[in-house]
Each structure stands twice: as structure tokens, then as C-alpha cells.
Short mmCIF file of N, CA and C in Angstrom, two decimals:
data_model
loop_
_atom_site.label_atom_id
_atom_site.label_comp_id
_atom_site.label_asym_id
_atom_site.label_seq_id
_atom_site.Cartn_x
_atom_site.Cartn_y
_atom_site.Cartn_z
N UNK A 133 10.09 -2.03 8.90
CA UNK A 133 10.88 -0.72 8.60
C UNK A 133 10.88 0.11 9.88
N UNK A 134 12.09 0.54 10.25
CA UNK A 134 12.22 1.21 11.41
C UNK A 134 11.68 2.47 11.41
N UNK A 135 10.90 2.78 12.49
CA UNK A 135 10.02 3.93 12.56
C UNK A 135 8.75 3.96 12.05
N UNK A 136 8.17 2.88 11.21
CA UNK A 136 7.02 2.89 10.66
C UNK A 136 5.94 2.62 11.67
N UNK A 137 4.98 3.29 11.61
CA UNK A 137 3.92 2.96 12.70
C UNK A 137 2.72 2.62 11.95
N UNK A 138 2.58 1.29 11.86
CA UNK A 138 1.20 0.82 11.07
C UNK A 138 -0.09 1.39 11.43
N UNK A 139 -0.16 1.71 12.73
CA UNK A 139 -1.51 2.07 13.08
C UNK A 139 -1.77 3.66 12.43
N UNK A 140 -0.81 4.27 12.66
CA UNK A 140 -0.67 5.91 12.27
C UNK A 140 -0.79 5.89 10.78
N UNK A 141 0.03 4.89 10.21
CA UNK A 141 -0.08 4.83 8.55
C UNK A 141 -1.48 4.40 8.04
N UNK A 142 -2.02 3.55 8.70
CA UNK A 142 -3.54 3.08 8.41
C UNK A 142 -4.41 4.38 8.47
N UNK A 143 -4.35 4.90 9.56
CA UNK A 143 -5.15 6.26 9.94
C UNK A 143 -5.06 7.16 8.98
N UNK A 144 -3.76 7.42 8.37
CA UNK A 144 -3.39 8.34 7.54
C UNK A 144 -4.06 8.04 6.32
N UNK A 145 -3.86 6.75 5.76
CA UNK A 145 -4.04 6.39 4.59
C UNK A 145 -5.64 6.33 4.40
N UNK A 146 -6.36 5.91 5.08
CA UNK A 146 -7.70 5.91 5.30
C UNK A 146 -8.45 7.30 5.19
N UNK A 147 -7.81 8.06 5.88
CA UNK A 147 -8.17 9.84 5.80
C UNK A 147 -8.00 10.09 4.46
N UNK A 148 -7.00 9.66 3.94
CA UNK A 148 -6.50 10.23 2.52
C UNK A 148 -7.44 9.71 1.44
N UNK A 149 -8.00 8.44 1.45
CA UNK A 149 -8.63 7.70 0.23
C UNK A 149 -10.08 8.31 0.32
N UNK A 150 -10.32 8.63 -0.80
CA UNK A 150 -11.99 9.02 -1.24
C UNK A 150 -12.73 7.79 -1.28
N UNK A 151 -13.48 7.63 -0.19
CA UNK A 151 -14.41 6.54 -0.19
C UNK A 151 -15.34 6.34 -1.30
N UNK A 152 -15.80 7.73 -1.79
CA UNK A 152 -16.66 7.75 -2.91
C UNK A 152 -16.24 7.16 -4.03
N UNK A 153 -14.99 7.22 -4.23
CA UNK A 153 -14.25 6.70 -5.40
C UNK A 153 -14.10 4.97 -5.51
N UNK A 154 -14.32 4.49 -4.28
CA UNK A 154 -14.12 3.17 -4.20
C UNK A 154 -15.22 2.44 -3.49
N UNK A 155 -16.40 2.84 -3.79
CA UNK A 155 -17.79 2.17 -3.27
C UNK A 155 -17.80 0.87 -3.47
N UNK A 156 -17.12 0.07 -4.38
CA UNK A 156 -17.19 -1.38 -4.43
C UNK A 156 -16.51 -2.02 -3.39
N UNK A 157 -15.48 -1.32 -2.61
CA UNK A 157 -15.01 -1.88 -1.54
C UNK A 157 -15.33 -1.23 -0.01
N UNK A 158 -16.39 -0.52 -0.14
CA UNK A 158 -16.78 0.29 1.22
C UNK A 158 -16.64 -0.79 2.34
N UNK A 159 -17.32 -2.00 2.15
CA UNK A 159 -17.50 -2.89 3.38
C UNK A 159 -16.05 -3.52 3.88
N UNK A 160 -15.11 -3.47 2.93
CA UNK A 160 -13.87 -3.92 3.35
C UNK A 160 -12.59 -3.00 3.24
N UNK A 161 -12.78 -1.55 2.96
CA UNK A 161 -11.78 -0.87 2.85
C UNK A 161 -10.74 -0.71 4.05
N UNK A 162 -11.17 -0.82 5.14
CA UNK A 162 -10.07 -0.85 6.19
C UNK A 162 -9.23 -2.02 6.28
N UNK A 163 -9.78 -3.15 5.93
CA UNK A 163 -9.02 -4.46 5.63
C UNK A 163 -8.01 -4.43 4.64
N UNK A 164 -8.61 -3.61 3.32
CA UNK A 164 -7.69 -3.64 2.25
C UNK A 164 -6.63 -2.70 2.63
N UNK A 165 -6.66 -1.60 3.33
CA UNK A 165 -5.59 -0.83 3.67
C UNK A 165 -4.81 -1.58 4.50
N UNK A 166 -5.15 -2.27 5.67
CA UNK A 166 -4.24 -3.13 6.41
C UNK A 166 -3.43 -3.97 5.54
N UNK A 167 -4.13 -4.65 4.55
CA UNK A 167 -3.42 -5.85 3.90
C UNK A 167 -2.55 -5.08 3.01
N UNK A 168 -3.00 -3.97 2.43
CA UNK A 168 -1.92 -3.35 1.32
C UNK A 168 -0.61 -2.89 2.05
N UNK A 169 -0.84 -2.57 3.17
CA UNK A 169 0.26 -2.10 4.02
C UNK A 169 1.22 -3.27 4.14
N UNK A 170 0.68 -4.36 4.78
CA UNK A 170 1.51 -5.53 5.02
C UNK A 170 2.25 -5.92 3.65
N UNK A 171 1.57 -6.06 2.50
CA UNK A 171 2.26 -6.34 1.51
C UNK A 171 3.15 -5.45 0.99
N UNK A 172 2.92 -4.22 1.18
CA UNK A 172 3.85 -3.11 0.70
C UNK A 172 5.34 -3.36 1.56
N UNK A 173 5.08 -3.63 2.92
CA UNK A 173 6.30 -3.67 3.62
C UNK A 173 7.19 -5.12 3.32
N UNK A 174 6.33 -6.25 3.07
CA UNK A 174 6.91 -7.24 2.50
C UNK A 174 7.65 -7.20 1.14
N UNK A 175 7.14 -6.47 0.18
CA UNK A 175 7.53 -6.09 -1.00
C UNK A 175 9.06 -5.32 -0.75
N UNK A 176 9.04 -4.28 0.19
CA UNK A 176 10.23 -3.60 0.45
C UNK A 176 11.36 -4.38 0.84
N UNK A 177 11.01 -5.42 1.85
CA UNK A 177 11.90 -6.50 2.12
C UNK A 177 12.57 -7.22 0.98
N UNK A 178 11.48 -7.84 0.40
CA UNK A 178 11.78 -8.82 -0.65
C UNK A 178 12.55 -8.12 -1.89
N UNK A 179 12.50 -6.96 -2.22
CA UNK A 179 13.10 -6.43 -3.06
C UNK A 179 14.37 -5.73 -2.95
N UNK A 180 14.74 -5.76 -1.58
CA UNK A 180 15.91 -5.10 -1.21
C UNK A 180 15.93 -3.71 -0.71
N UNK A 181 14.82 -2.96 -0.81
CA UNK A 181 14.62 -1.73 -0.45
C UNK A 181 15.01 -1.28 0.99
N UNK A 182 14.29 -2.29 1.87
CA UNK A 182 14.43 -2.29 3.31
C UNK A 182 15.08 -3.78 3.63
N UNK A 183 16.21 -3.79 4.72
CA UNK A 183 16.64 -5.02 4.91
C UNK A 183 15.91 -5.79 5.97
N UNK A 184 16.42 -6.88 6.31
CA UNK A 184 15.62 -7.73 7.35
C UNK A 184 15.38 -7.06 8.79
N UNK A 185 16.20 -6.09 8.99
CA UNK A 185 16.12 -5.56 10.31
C UNK A 185 15.32 -4.14 10.23
N UNK A 186 14.73 -3.92 9.01
CA UNK A 186 13.79 -2.59 8.73
C UNK A 186 14.60 -1.57 8.50
N UNK A 187 15.96 -1.47 8.20
CA UNK A 187 16.80 -0.29 7.85
C UNK A 187 16.84 -0.23 6.20
N UNK A 188 17.21 0.85 5.76
CA UNK A 188 17.31 1.17 4.42
C UNK A 188 18.13 0.11 3.76
N UNK A 189 17.77 -0.58 2.58
CA UNK A 189 18.42 -1.72 2.10
C UNK A 189 19.18 -1.29 0.76
N UNK A 190 19.92 -2.00 0.06
CA UNK A 190 20.77 -1.62 -0.92
C UNK A 190 19.90 -1.05 -2.30
N UNK A 191 18.87 -1.70 -2.18
CA UNK A 191 17.89 -1.48 -3.77
C UNK A 191 17.12 -0.33 -3.52
N UNK A 192 16.70 0.26 -4.68
CA UNK A 192 15.57 1.38 -4.64
C UNK A 192 14.24 0.74 -4.47
N UNK A 193 13.35 1.48 -4.13
CA UNK A 193 11.96 1.09 -4.25
C UNK A 193 11.38 1.27 -5.52
N UNK A 194 10.95 0.27 -6.23
CA UNK A 194 10.47 0.56 -7.57
C UNK A 194 8.85 0.65 -7.54
N UNK A 195 8.31 1.89 -7.76
CA UNK A 195 6.75 1.98 -7.52
C UNK A 195 5.98 0.99 -8.52
N UNK A 196 6.25 0.96 -9.74
CA UNK A 196 5.64 -0.15 -10.56
C UNK A 196 5.61 -1.46 -10.05
N UNK A 197 6.75 -2.00 -9.81
CA UNK A 197 6.65 -3.44 -9.21
C UNK A 197 5.90 -3.68 -7.86
N UNK A 198 6.14 -2.53 -7.11
CA UNK A 198 5.51 -2.56 -5.75
C UNK A 198 3.85 -2.50 -6.12
N UNK A 199 3.34 -1.65 -6.96
CA UNK A 199 1.92 -1.67 -7.42
C UNK A 199 1.43 -3.08 -7.83
N UNK A 200 2.26 -3.61 -8.78
CA UNK A 200 1.86 -5.11 -9.20
C UNK A 200 1.82 -5.92 -8.01
N UNK A 201 2.85 -5.88 -7.11
CA UNK A 201 2.92 -7.07 -6.16
C UNK A 201 1.67 -7.06 -5.11
N UNK A 202 1.34 -5.62 -4.79
CA UNK A 202 0.17 -5.36 -3.73
C UNK A 202 -1.02 -5.75 -4.56
N UNK A 203 -1.12 -5.24 -5.73
CA UNK A 203 -2.36 -5.58 -6.37
C UNK A 203 -2.62 -7.19 -6.68
N UNK A 204 -1.68 -7.87 -6.95
CA UNK A 204 -1.60 -9.14 -7.17
C UNK A 204 -1.93 -9.80 -6.01
N UNK A 205 -1.43 -9.41 -4.94
CA UNK A 205 -1.40 -9.91 -3.48
C UNK A 205 -2.94 -10.07 -2.89
N UNK A 206 -3.52 -8.88 -3.36
CA UNK A 206 -4.81 -8.47 -2.88
C UNK A 206 -5.66 -9.49 -3.63
N UNK A 207 -5.76 -9.41 -5.00
CA UNK A 207 -6.56 -10.05 -5.91
C UNK A 207 -6.62 -11.74 -5.39
N UNK A 208 -5.22 -12.18 -5.29
CA UNK A 208 -5.33 -13.48 -4.84
C UNK A 208 -5.81 -14.11 -3.47
N UNK A 209 -5.68 -12.92 -2.64
CA UNK A 209 -6.27 -13.13 -1.15
C UNK A 209 -7.89 -13.19 -1.17
N UNK A 210 -8.26 -12.28 -2.17
CA UNK A 210 -9.84 -12.02 -1.93
C UNK A 210 -10.58 -12.98 -3.27
N UNK A 211 -9.71 -13.44 -4.19
CA UNK A 211 -10.22 -13.96 -5.15
C UNK A 211 -11.20 -13.28 -6.15
N UNK A 212 -10.62 -12.00 -6.35
CA UNK A 212 -11.62 -11.04 -7.28
C UNK A 212 -11.57 -11.49 -8.72
N UNK A 213 -12.59 -11.30 -9.39
CA UNK A 213 -12.46 -11.39 -10.76
C UNK A 213 -11.82 -10.27 -11.52
N UNK A 214 -11.77 -10.53 -12.89
CA UNK A 214 -10.82 -9.11 -13.66
C UNK A 214 -11.42 -8.13 -13.52
N UNK A 215 -12.79 -8.09 -13.62
CA UNK A 215 -13.42 -6.63 -13.61
C UNK A 215 -13.19 -6.07 -12.08
N UNK A 216 -13.22 -6.77 -11.11
CA UNK A 216 -13.21 -6.08 -9.83
C UNK A 216 -11.56 -5.76 -9.71
N UNK A 217 -10.87 -6.54 -10.15
CA UNK A 217 -9.43 -6.32 -10.21
C UNK A 217 -8.97 -5.09 -10.55
N UNK A 218 -9.71 -4.69 -11.88
CA UNK A 218 -9.36 -3.60 -12.56
C UNK A 218 -9.80 -2.22 -11.59
N UNK A 219 -10.94 -2.26 -10.96
CA UNK A 219 -11.30 -1.40 -9.92
C UNK A 219 -10.46 -1.43 -8.77
N UNK A 220 -9.93 -2.60 -8.45
CA UNK A 220 -8.99 -2.54 -7.23
C UNK A 220 -7.69 -1.91 -7.81
N UNK A 221 -7.42 -1.85 -8.86
CA UNK A 221 -6.08 -1.12 -9.22
C UNK A 221 -6.15 0.43 -8.83
N UNK A 222 -7.16 1.05 -9.23
CA UNK A 222 -7.61 2.48 -8.76
C UNK A 222 -7.24 2.63 -7.27
N UNK A 223 -7.80 1.64 -6.50
CA UNK A 223 -7.78 1.80 -5.07
C UNK A 223 -6.12 1.59 -4.62
N UNK A 224 -5.34 0.80 -5.23
CA UNK A 224 -4.02 0.52 -5.01
C UNK A 224 -3.15 1.79 -5.44
N UNK A 225 -3.65 2.38 -6.61
CA UNK A 225 -2.95 3.61 -6.82
C UNK A 225 -3.30 4.80 -5.91
N UNK A 226 -4.41 4.72 -5.43
CA UNK A 226 -4.70 5.60 -4.38
C UNK A 226 -4.00 5.45 -2.98
N UNK A 227 -3.87 4.18 -2.75
CA UNK A 227 -3.10 3.64 -1.42
C UNK A 227 -1.82 4.12 -1.60
N UNK A 228 -1.12 4.04 -2.73
CA UNK A 228 0.44 4.17 -2.88
C UNK A 228 0.56 5.64 -2.75
N UNK A 229 -0.22 6.60 -3.23
CA UNK A 229 -0.09 7.83 -3.07
C UNK A 229 -0.25 8.53 -1.54
N UNK A 230 -1.25 7.87 -0.87
CA UNK A 230 -1.38 8.08 0.69
C UNK A 230 -0.21 7.62 1.29
N UNK A 231 0.17 6.31 0.95
CA UNK A 231 1.37 5.72 1.80
C UNK A 231 2.57 6.63 1.68
N UNK A 232 2.94 7.04 0.45
CA UNK A 232 4.18 7.91 0.29
C UNK A 232 3.86 9.30 1.17
N UNK A 233 2.56 9.79 0.90
CA UNK A 233 2.37 11.04 1.79
C UNK A 233 2.75 10.72 3.18
N UNK A 234 1.97 9.61 3.62
CA UNK A 234 2.48 9.23 5.21
C UNK A 234 3.96 9.05 5.33
N UNK A 235 4.59 8.28 4.59
CA UNK A 235 6.17 8.18 4.77
C UNK A 235 6.86 9.47 4.77
N UNK A 236 6.39 10.39 3.88
CA UNK A 236 7.23 11.62 3.74
C UNK A 236 6.92 12.58 5.07
N UNK A 237 5.76 12.53 5.56
CA UNK A 237 5.11 13.17 6.82
C UNK A 237 5.92 12.71 7.93
N UNK A 238 6.33 11.32 7.98
CA UNK A 238 6.83 10.75 9.19
C UNK A 238 8.39 10.83 8.97
N UNK A 239 9.05 11.22 7.88
CA UNK A 239 10.34 11.33 7.71
C UNK A 239 11.25 10.15 7.23
N UNK A 240 10.33 9.29 6.72
CA UNK A 240 10.80 7.74 6.27
C UNK A 240 11.07 7.63 4.94
N UNK A 241 11.12 8.67 4.03
CA UNK A 241 11.20 8.40 2.69
C UNK A 241 12.50 9.48 2.43
N UNK A 242 13.46 8.95 1.72
CA UNK A 242 14.56 9.59 1.28
C UNK A 242 14.49 9.64 -0.23
N UNK A 243 14.64 10.76 -0.96
CA UNK A 243 14.88 11.02 -2.35
C UNK A 243 16.11 10.96 -2.73
N UNK A 244 16.53 10.33 -3.83
CA UNK A 244 18.05 10.42 -4.28
C UNK A 244 18.07 11.59 -5.33
#
């Protein structure tokens, strides 16, 4: 995505996420945020919300589909069981709120 700074986004998201609510992932929280960002950006391209050059695509970003894409990708990568996947869903929900906040603050998000 044009203008998206992965390092700034990661720092913003890590500050925004309440680590106390995600103690089960404390030892890997930074990796999970990095991986969630990469999955999110991949989803944007695959869904057509962003084109291959990082510009605004023809489709709208679907929050629900993005949530499932990110959650499924993280569960698959880490091999989490069903119980852990449920807790991870809470993390992904918080990630998405923080990601949206970062994108708004960076001027990367347009509302129709």
C-alpha cells in the first residue's frame, strides 16, 4: 500500500493493544502483529481493495472477510488448537481496531 509504513504501523498497533488482555500470546505478540500486518496487506491486494502497485483498488475492504483471512492465516501458521484460536480472535479484533486507527492517523483510509 502506497504510504504505508510497516514499522510505524507495528509500533502504533503494539502501543494500542492492551497486553494484559492477551497474556496467552505475550511471548509472541510482536511477531503476531508483524504477521497480522502482512496478512492484512495481502488480503487487501487479493480482495482488490488495493491494486498490485499499492494504490486504491476497485473493491472495498471487507472487515469481516479480512478478520477471517488474518485469523485463519495466523492459526494455520502457528498450528493453534481451537481454544487458542478463539482467544486469538480477540487479539485479531483488537489488531484491526488499532490498524484502522493507524491508517486513519496516517491519512491512508478513505470513507465512502
